[in-house]
Coordinates of C-alpha atoms and ligand atoms in Angstrom, one line a residue:
M1 CA 22.5 2.5 14.1
E2 CA 21.0 -0.5 15.7
N3 CA 22.7 -3.8 15.5
I4 CA 20.0 -5.6 13.5
N5 CA 20.3 -8.3 10.8
W6 CA 18.5 -5.9 8.4
A7 CA 18.5 -8.2 5.3
E8 CA 16.7 -11.0 7.3
L9 CA 13.9 -8.8 8.7
P10 CA 10.4 -9.9 7.7
F11 CA 7.6 -7.5 6.6
G12 CA 6.3 -7.3 10.2
Y13 CA 6.2 -5.4 13.4
F14 CA 9.5 -4.6 15.0
K15 CA 9.6 -2.3 18.0
A16 CA 11.2 1.0 17.4
D17 CA 11.7 3.7 20.1
Y18 CA 8.9 6.2 19.4
N19 CA 5.5 6.6 17.9
V20 CA 3.9 10.0 17.2
R21 CA 0.4 11.0 18.1
A22 CA -2.2 13.8 17.9
Y23 CA -5.7 13.9 19.2
F24 CA -8.8 15.6 17.9
K25 CA -11.0 16.8 20.8
N26 CA -13.4 19.6 21.4
G27 CA -13.3 20.5 17.7
R28 CA -9.5 20.9 17.3
W29 CA -6.3 18.9 16.8
S30 CA -3.7 18.8 19.5
E31 CA 0.0 19.3 19.0
L32 CA 2.0 16.2 18.0
E33 CA 3.5 14.3 20.8
A34 CA 6.0 11.4 20.9
S35 CA 5.3 8.3 22.9
T36 CA 7.3 5.3 23.8
D37 CA 4.2 3.3 24.7
E38 CA 3.1 0.6 22.2
N39 CA -0.4 0.6 23.6
I40 CA -3.3 3.0 23.5
T41 CA -6.2 3.1 25.8
M42 CA -9.6 4.1 24.7
H43 CA -13.3 4.3 25.6
I44 CA -15.0 0.9 25.4
A45 CA -17.7 2.5 23.1
A46 CA -15.0 4.0 20.7
T47 CA -16.4 4.0 17.1
C48 CA -13.3 2.4 15.7
L49 CA -14.1 -0.7 17.7
H50 CA -17.8 -0.9 16.9
Y51 CA -18.5 0.8 13.6
G52 CA -15.2 0.5 11.8
Q53 CA -14.2 4.1 11.9
Q54 CA -10.5 3.4 11.0
A55 CA -8.3 4.3 8.2
F56 CA -4.6 3.8 7.6
E57 CA -1.7 4.6 5.3
G58 CA 1.6 2.9 4.4
L59 CA 4.7 4.4 3.1
K60 CA 8.5 3.9 3.4
A61 CA 11.6 5.8 4.2
Y62 CA 14.8 4.6 2.6
R63 CA 18.4 5.4 3.3
G64 CA 20.0 6.4 0.0
K65 CA 23.2 5.9 -1.7
D66 CA 24.3 9.3 -0.4
G67 CA 23.4 8.5 3.2
K68 CA 20.3 10.7 3.1
I69 CA 16.9 9.5 4.2
R70 CA 14.2 9.8 1.6
M71 CA 10.4 9.4 1.9
F72 CA 8.4 8.6 -1.1
R73 CA 5.4 10.7 -2.2
L74 CA 4.5 11.7 1.3
E75 CA 2.0 14.3 0.3
E76 CA 0.1 11.7 -1.8
N77 CA -0.3 9.6 1.3
A78 CA -1.5 12.7 3.2
K79 CA -4.1 13.4 0.5
R80 CA -5.3 9.8 0.4
M81 CA -5.8 9.7 4.2
T82 CA -8.0 12.8 3.8
H83 CA -10.0 11.0 1.1
S84 CA -10.3 7.9 3.4
A85 CA -11.3 10.0 6.4
N86 CA -14.0 11.8 4.5
G87 CA -15.2 8.5 3.0
I88 CA -16.2 7.1 6.4
K89 CA -17.1 10.4 8.1
M90 CA -14.0 10.7 10.2
Q91 CA -12.3 14.0 11.1
P92 CA -9.6 14.4 8.4
V93 CA -6.0 14.9 9.6
P94 CA -4.7 18.3 8.3
E95 CA -2.2 17.3 5.6
N96 CA 0.6 19.3 7.1
L97 CA 0.0 17.6 10.4
F98 CA 0.1 14.2 8.7
M99 CA 3.4 15.1 6.9
D100 CA 5.0 16.6 10.0
A101 CA 4.0 13.5 12.0
C102 CA 5.6 11.2 9.4
I103 CA 8.8 13.2 9.3
K104 CA 9.0 13.4 13.1
A105 CA 8.5 9.6 13.4
V106 CA 11.4 9.0 11.0
K107 CA 13.7 11.5 12.7
M108 CA 13.0 10.2 16.2
N109 CA 13.6 6.6 15.0
E110 CA 16.5 7.4 12.8
K111 CA 18.6 4.5 14.1
F112 CA 16.0 2.1 12.7
V113 CA 16.3 3.4 9.2
P114 CA 18.2 0.5 7.6
P115 CA 21.5 1.1 5.9
Y116 CA 21.8 1.5 2.1
G117 CA 22.5 -1.7 0.3
T118 CA 20.6 -4.0 2.7
G119 CA 17.4 -3.9 0.7
A120 CA 15.6 -3.1 3.9
S121 CA 13.6 0.1 4.6
L122 CA 11.6 1.8 7.4
Y123 CA 7.9 1.2 7.0
L124 CA 5.6 3.9 8.3
R125 CA 2.1 3.2 9.4
P126 CA -0.1 6.2 9.9
L127 CA -3.4 5.4 11.6
L128 CA -6.6 7.4 12.2
I129 CA -9.3 6.0 14.5
G130 CA -12.5 7.2 16.0
T131 CA -11.9 7.1 19.8
G132 CA -15.0 9.0 21.0
G133 CA -17.7 6.7 22.4
Q134 CA -21.0 6.3 20.6
V135 CA -23.6 3.6 21.0
G136 CA -26.0 4.8 18.3
V137 CA -24.5 4.6 14.8
K138 CA -22.9 7.9 14.2
P139 CA -19.4 9.3 13.7
A140 CA -17.2 9.9 16.7
D141 CA -16.5 13.4 18.0
E142 CA -13.0 12.4 19.1
Y143 CA -10.2 10.9 17.0
T144 CA -6.6 9.7 17.5
F145 CA -4.0 9.9 14.8
L146 CA -0.8 8.1 15.2
V147 CA 2.3 7.1 13.2
F148 CA 4.4 4.1 14.2
V149 CA 7.4 2.8 12.3
S150 CA 8.9 -0.6 11.8
P151 CA 12.1 -1.6 9.9
V152 CA 11.2 -4.2 7.3
G153 CA 13.5 -6.4 5.3
P154 CA 13.7 -6.7 1.5
Y155 CA 10.5 -8.0 0.0
F156 CA 12.2 -10.4 -2.4
K157 CA 14.6 -12.4 -0.3
T158 CA 15.3 -14.8 -3.1
G159 CA 15.3 -12.3 -6.0
F160 CA 12.7 -10.5 -8.1
K161 CA 10.8 -13.6 -9.2
P162 CA 7.2 -14.1 -10.5
V163 CA 4.6 -15.5 -8.2
K164 CA 1.3 -17.4 -8.8
I165 CA -1.9 -15.8 -7.7
Q166 CA -5.5 -17.1 -7.6
L167 CA -8.5 -15.4 -9.2
V168 CA -11.7 -15.8 -7.2
R169 CA -15.4 -15.3 -7.8
D170 CA -16.9 -16.5 -4.6
F171 CA -15.7 -13.5 -2.5
D172 CA -15.8 -9.7 -3.2
R173 CA -13.4 -7.3 -1.6
A174 CA -15.5 -4.1 -2.1
A175 CA -18.9 -3.1 -3.6
P176 CA -19.0 -0.8 -6.6
L177 CA -20.4 2.1 -4.5
G178 CA -18.9 0.9 -1.2
T179 CA -15.6 1.6 0.5
G180 CA -13.1 0.2 -2.0
T181 CA -11.4 3.5 -2.7
Y182 CA -10.8 4.2 1.0
K183 CA -7.8 2.6 2.8
V184 CA -9.9 1.2 5.6
G185 CA -9.5 -1.9 7.7
G186 CA -13.0 -3.1 6.8
N187 CA -11.9 -3.8 3.2
Y188 CA -9.2 -6.0 4.6
A189 CA -11.5 -7.8 6.9
A190 CA -13.7 -8.5 3.9
S191 CA -10.7 -9.9 2.0
L192 CA -9.3 -12.2 4.7
Q193 CA -11.2 -15.4 4.0
A194 CA -10.3 -15.4 0.3
S195 CA -6.7 -14.4 1.0
V196 CA -6.0 -16.9 3.7
R197 CA -7.6 -19.6 1.5
S198 CA -5.5 -18.7 -1.5
Q199 CA -2.4 -19.0 0.7
E200 CA -3.5 -22.4 2.0
E201 CA -4.0 -23.5 -1.6
G202 CA -0.5 -22.5 -2.4
F203 CA -0.8 -19.0 -4.0
A204 CA 1.0 -15.9 -3.1
S205 CA -2.2 -13.7 -3.2
V206 CA -5.7 -13.5 -4.4
L207 CA -7.1 -11.5 -7.3
F208 CA -10.6 -10.0 -7.0
L209 CA -13.0 -9.2 -9.8
D210 CA -15.5 -6.3 -10.0
A211 CA -18.3 -7.2 -7.6
K212 CA -21.2 -6.3 -9.9
E213 CA -20.5 -8.1 -13.2
K214 CA -17.7 -10.5 -12.1
K215 CA -16.2 -9.9 -15.4
Y216 CA -13.3 -7.4 -14.9
I217 CA -10.2 -7.5 -12.8
D218 CA -10.3 -5.2 -9.8
E219 CA -7.2 -5.7 -7.7
A220 CA -5.0 -8.1 -5.9
G221 CA -5.8 -8.2 -2.1
P222 CA -3.6 -5.3 -0.9
A223 CA -2.1 -4.3 -4.2
N224 CA -3.2 -2.9 -7.6
F225 CA -2.9 -4.9 -10.8
F226 CA -1.4 -4.1 -14.2
V227 CA -0.6 -5.9 -17.4
I228 CA 1.9 -5.2 -20.2
K229 CA 1.8 -5.9 -24.0
D230 CA 3.3 -4.3 -27.1
G231 CA 4.4 -1.1 -25.5
E232 CA 1.2 -0.7 -23.5
Y233 CA 0.8 -0.5 -19.7
V234 CA -2.8 -1.3 -18.9
T235 CA -4.3 -1.1 -15.4
P236 CA -8.0 -1.5 -14.3
K237 CA -10.3 1.5 -14.2
S238 CA -12.7 0.7 -11.4
H239 CA -14.7 2.5 -8.7
S240 CA -13.9 -0.1 -6.1
I241 CA -10.1 -0.2 -6.1
L242 CA -7.7 1.7 -3.9
R243 CA -5.7 4.3 -5.8
S244 CA -2.3 2.9 -5.3
I245 CA 0.5 5.6 -5.2
T246 CA 2.9 3.0 -6.6
N247 CA 0.6 2.4 -9.5
M248 CA 0.3 6.1 -10.1
S249 CA 4.1 6.4 -10.1
L250 CA 4.5 3.4 -12.4
R251 CA 2.1 4.9 -14.9
E252 CA 4.2 8.1 -15.0
L253 CA 7.4 6.1 -15.4
A254 CA 5.9 3.9 -18.1
A255 CA 4.8 7.0 -20.0
D256 CA 8.3 8.4 -19.5
M257 CA 9.7 5.1 -21.0
G258 CA 7.5 5.6 -24.0
L259 CA 4.8 3.2 -23.2
N260 CA 1.2 3.9 -23.9
V261 CA -0.6 4.1 -20.5
V262 CA -4.2 2.9 -20.5
E263 CA -6.7 2.8 -17.6
R264 CA -9.6 0.7 -18.7
S265 CA -11.7 -2.3 -17.7
I266 CA -9.7 -5.6 -18.2
A267 CA -11.9 -8.6 -18.8
V268 CA -10.7 -11.9 -17.4
E269 CA -10.5 -13.6 -20.8
E270 CA -8.2 -10.9 -22.0
L271 CA -5.5 -12.0 -19.6
A272 CA -4.5 -14.5 -22.3
N273 CA -3.4 -11.6 -24.5
F274 CA -0.8 -10.1 -22.3
D275 CA 3.0 -10.7 -22.0
E276 CA 3.5 -9.5 -18.4
A277 CA 1.4 -9.0 -15.3
G278 CA 2.2 -7.5 -12.0
A279 CA 0.8 -6.5 -8.6
C280 CA 2.0 -3.1 -7.2
G281 CA 2.1 -1.4 -3.9
T282 CA 4.4 0.1 -1.3
A283 CA 5.5 -3.1 0.3
A284 CA 7.1 -4.8 -2.8
V285 CA 6.8 -2.0 -5.4
I286 CA 6.1 -4.6 -8.0
T287 CA 5.4 -8.3 -7.5
P288 CA 5.8 -9.9 -11.0
I289 CA 3.0 -12.4 -11.7
G290 CA 3.9 -15.5 -13.6
E291 CA 0.6 -17.2 -13.4
I292 CA -3.0 -16.4 -12.6
F293 CA -5.2 -19.4 -11.8
D294 CA -8.9 -19.0 -12.2
R295 CA -10.2 -21.0 -9.2
E296 CA -13.7 -21.6 -10.5
K297 CA -13.0 -22.2 -14.2
K298 CA -9.7 -24.0 -13.6
I299 CA -7.9 -22.1 -16.2
S300 CA -4.4 -20.8 -15.9
Y301 CA -3.1 -17.7 -17.6
K302 CA 0.7 -17.6 -17.9
F303 CA 2.9 -14.7 -18.5
G304 CA 6.4 -14.8 -20.0
Q305 CA 9.1 -17.3 -19.4
E306 CA 8.7 -19.4 -16.3
G307 CA 10.6 -18.1 -13.2
V308 CA 11.8 -14.9 -14.9
A309 CA 10.3 -11.5 -14.4
G310 CA 9.3 -9.6 -17.6
K311 CA 11.6 -7.0 -19.1
V312 CA 9.3 -4.0 -18.8
S313 CA 8.3 -4.9 -15.2
T314 CA 11.9 -5.2 -14.3
E315 CA 12.8 -1.9 -15.8
L316 CA 9.9 -0.2 -14.1
Y317 CA 10.9 -1.7 -10.8
N318 CA 14.5 -0.7 -11.1
R319 CA 13.6 2.9 -12.1
L320 CA 11.2 3.3 -9.2
L321 CA 13.5 1.8 -6.6
G322 CA 16.4 3.8 -8.1
I323 CA 14.5 7.0 -7.3
Q324 CA 13.6 5.9 -3.8
L325 CA 17.2 5.0 -3.1
G326 CA 18.6 8.2 -4.5
E327 CA 20.5 6.2 -7.2
L328 CA 18.5 7.8 -10.1
E329 CA 17.6 11.5 -10.5
D330 CA 14.2 12.3 -9.0
K331 CA 13.0 14.3 -11.9
F332 CA 9.4 14.1 -10.8
G333 CA 10.0 15.5 -7.4
W334 CA 8.6 12.5 -5.6
T335 CA 11.0 12.2 -2.7
T336 CA 11.2 14.2 0.5
I337 CA 14.6 14.3 2.1
V338 CA 14.4 14.1 5.9
E339 CA 16.9 16.4 7.5
Ligands
PLP401 C1 -2.4 0.4 0.2 C2 -3.1 -0.4 -0.8 C3 -2.6 -0.6 -2.1 C4 -1.3 -0.1 -2.5 O1 -1.2 1.3 -2.5 P1 0.3 2.0 -2.5 O2 -0.1 3.5 -2.3 O3 0.9 1.8 -3.8 O4 1.0 1.4 -1.4 C5 -3.4 -1.3 -3.1 N1 -4.6 -1.8 -2.8 C6 -5.1 -1.7 -1.5 C7 -6.4 -2.3 -1.3 C8 -4.4 -1.0 -0.5 O5 -4.9 -0.9 0.7

């Protein structure tokens, strides 16, 4: 185990020992190889640099109560990377290769998996990029797939507390028939102006609406959105949001808790009717939302008691984290134990 102040680590890059790589060339994938190099070299005409042929994933490995290392829903990340690769005409990574690479990256960096009880975890970042050179607009014929890891501290350093976010209409993250359902860097580039501005204006994050009608909630920058009221868990149905694996898991947990799970369009004005709101994704699991400020209309929607996370959100959070940490029975078979 490394001597690191785990609980104080930010959500950021921290150099571990190894990354794992595979290359697609001449129509086939290479074997996995481990590298200690933090850099990659590539052709100056690589399609990832010019035409945005790039997709990534994000998942975590946790050291459990029993000392074992668990990865959460690894095969779902593998499937989603295939979906993203197909969506922007990249060579998909075979799902077994993806999973093997993630497991290898965790094993080779085992000393960077934070101890149980610190709230920290090991974040994995799988990345697929077009590395073959093209000048005309077309897909590359060579790809690099790599997985690097970084230990990250607990997301909520001062406790599980609600944040304020900002709803915007003057920027869109993704078009209805565009790339919103793919985990590609281009969607993030498109969200940066709005997200940096929201932070400068004092908000934790930005909330985007559907780009076509500007009526319905889409998602919060890098996280999905949900609301809760009267035994109902409601999350947007949209063709332009990323299918969050955390949200998928929360829906199953909510149903298991006896809530009615609904995927439908959520109009902005409806926000006034809900008791709890949250953003969800791998980094934080759930970020409870205390207030949504509509930037253009200058209206605030508030949820629950100020400074206190809602009851249902807290229960969902504890259940999901409990499974990830091996504290609660994994009756859904969501975790992979790394041995
Ligand atoms: C990765 C991501 C999420 C969260 O997905 P998880 O699988 O829950 O981590 C949500 N929205 C966007 C745009 C994302 O890129």
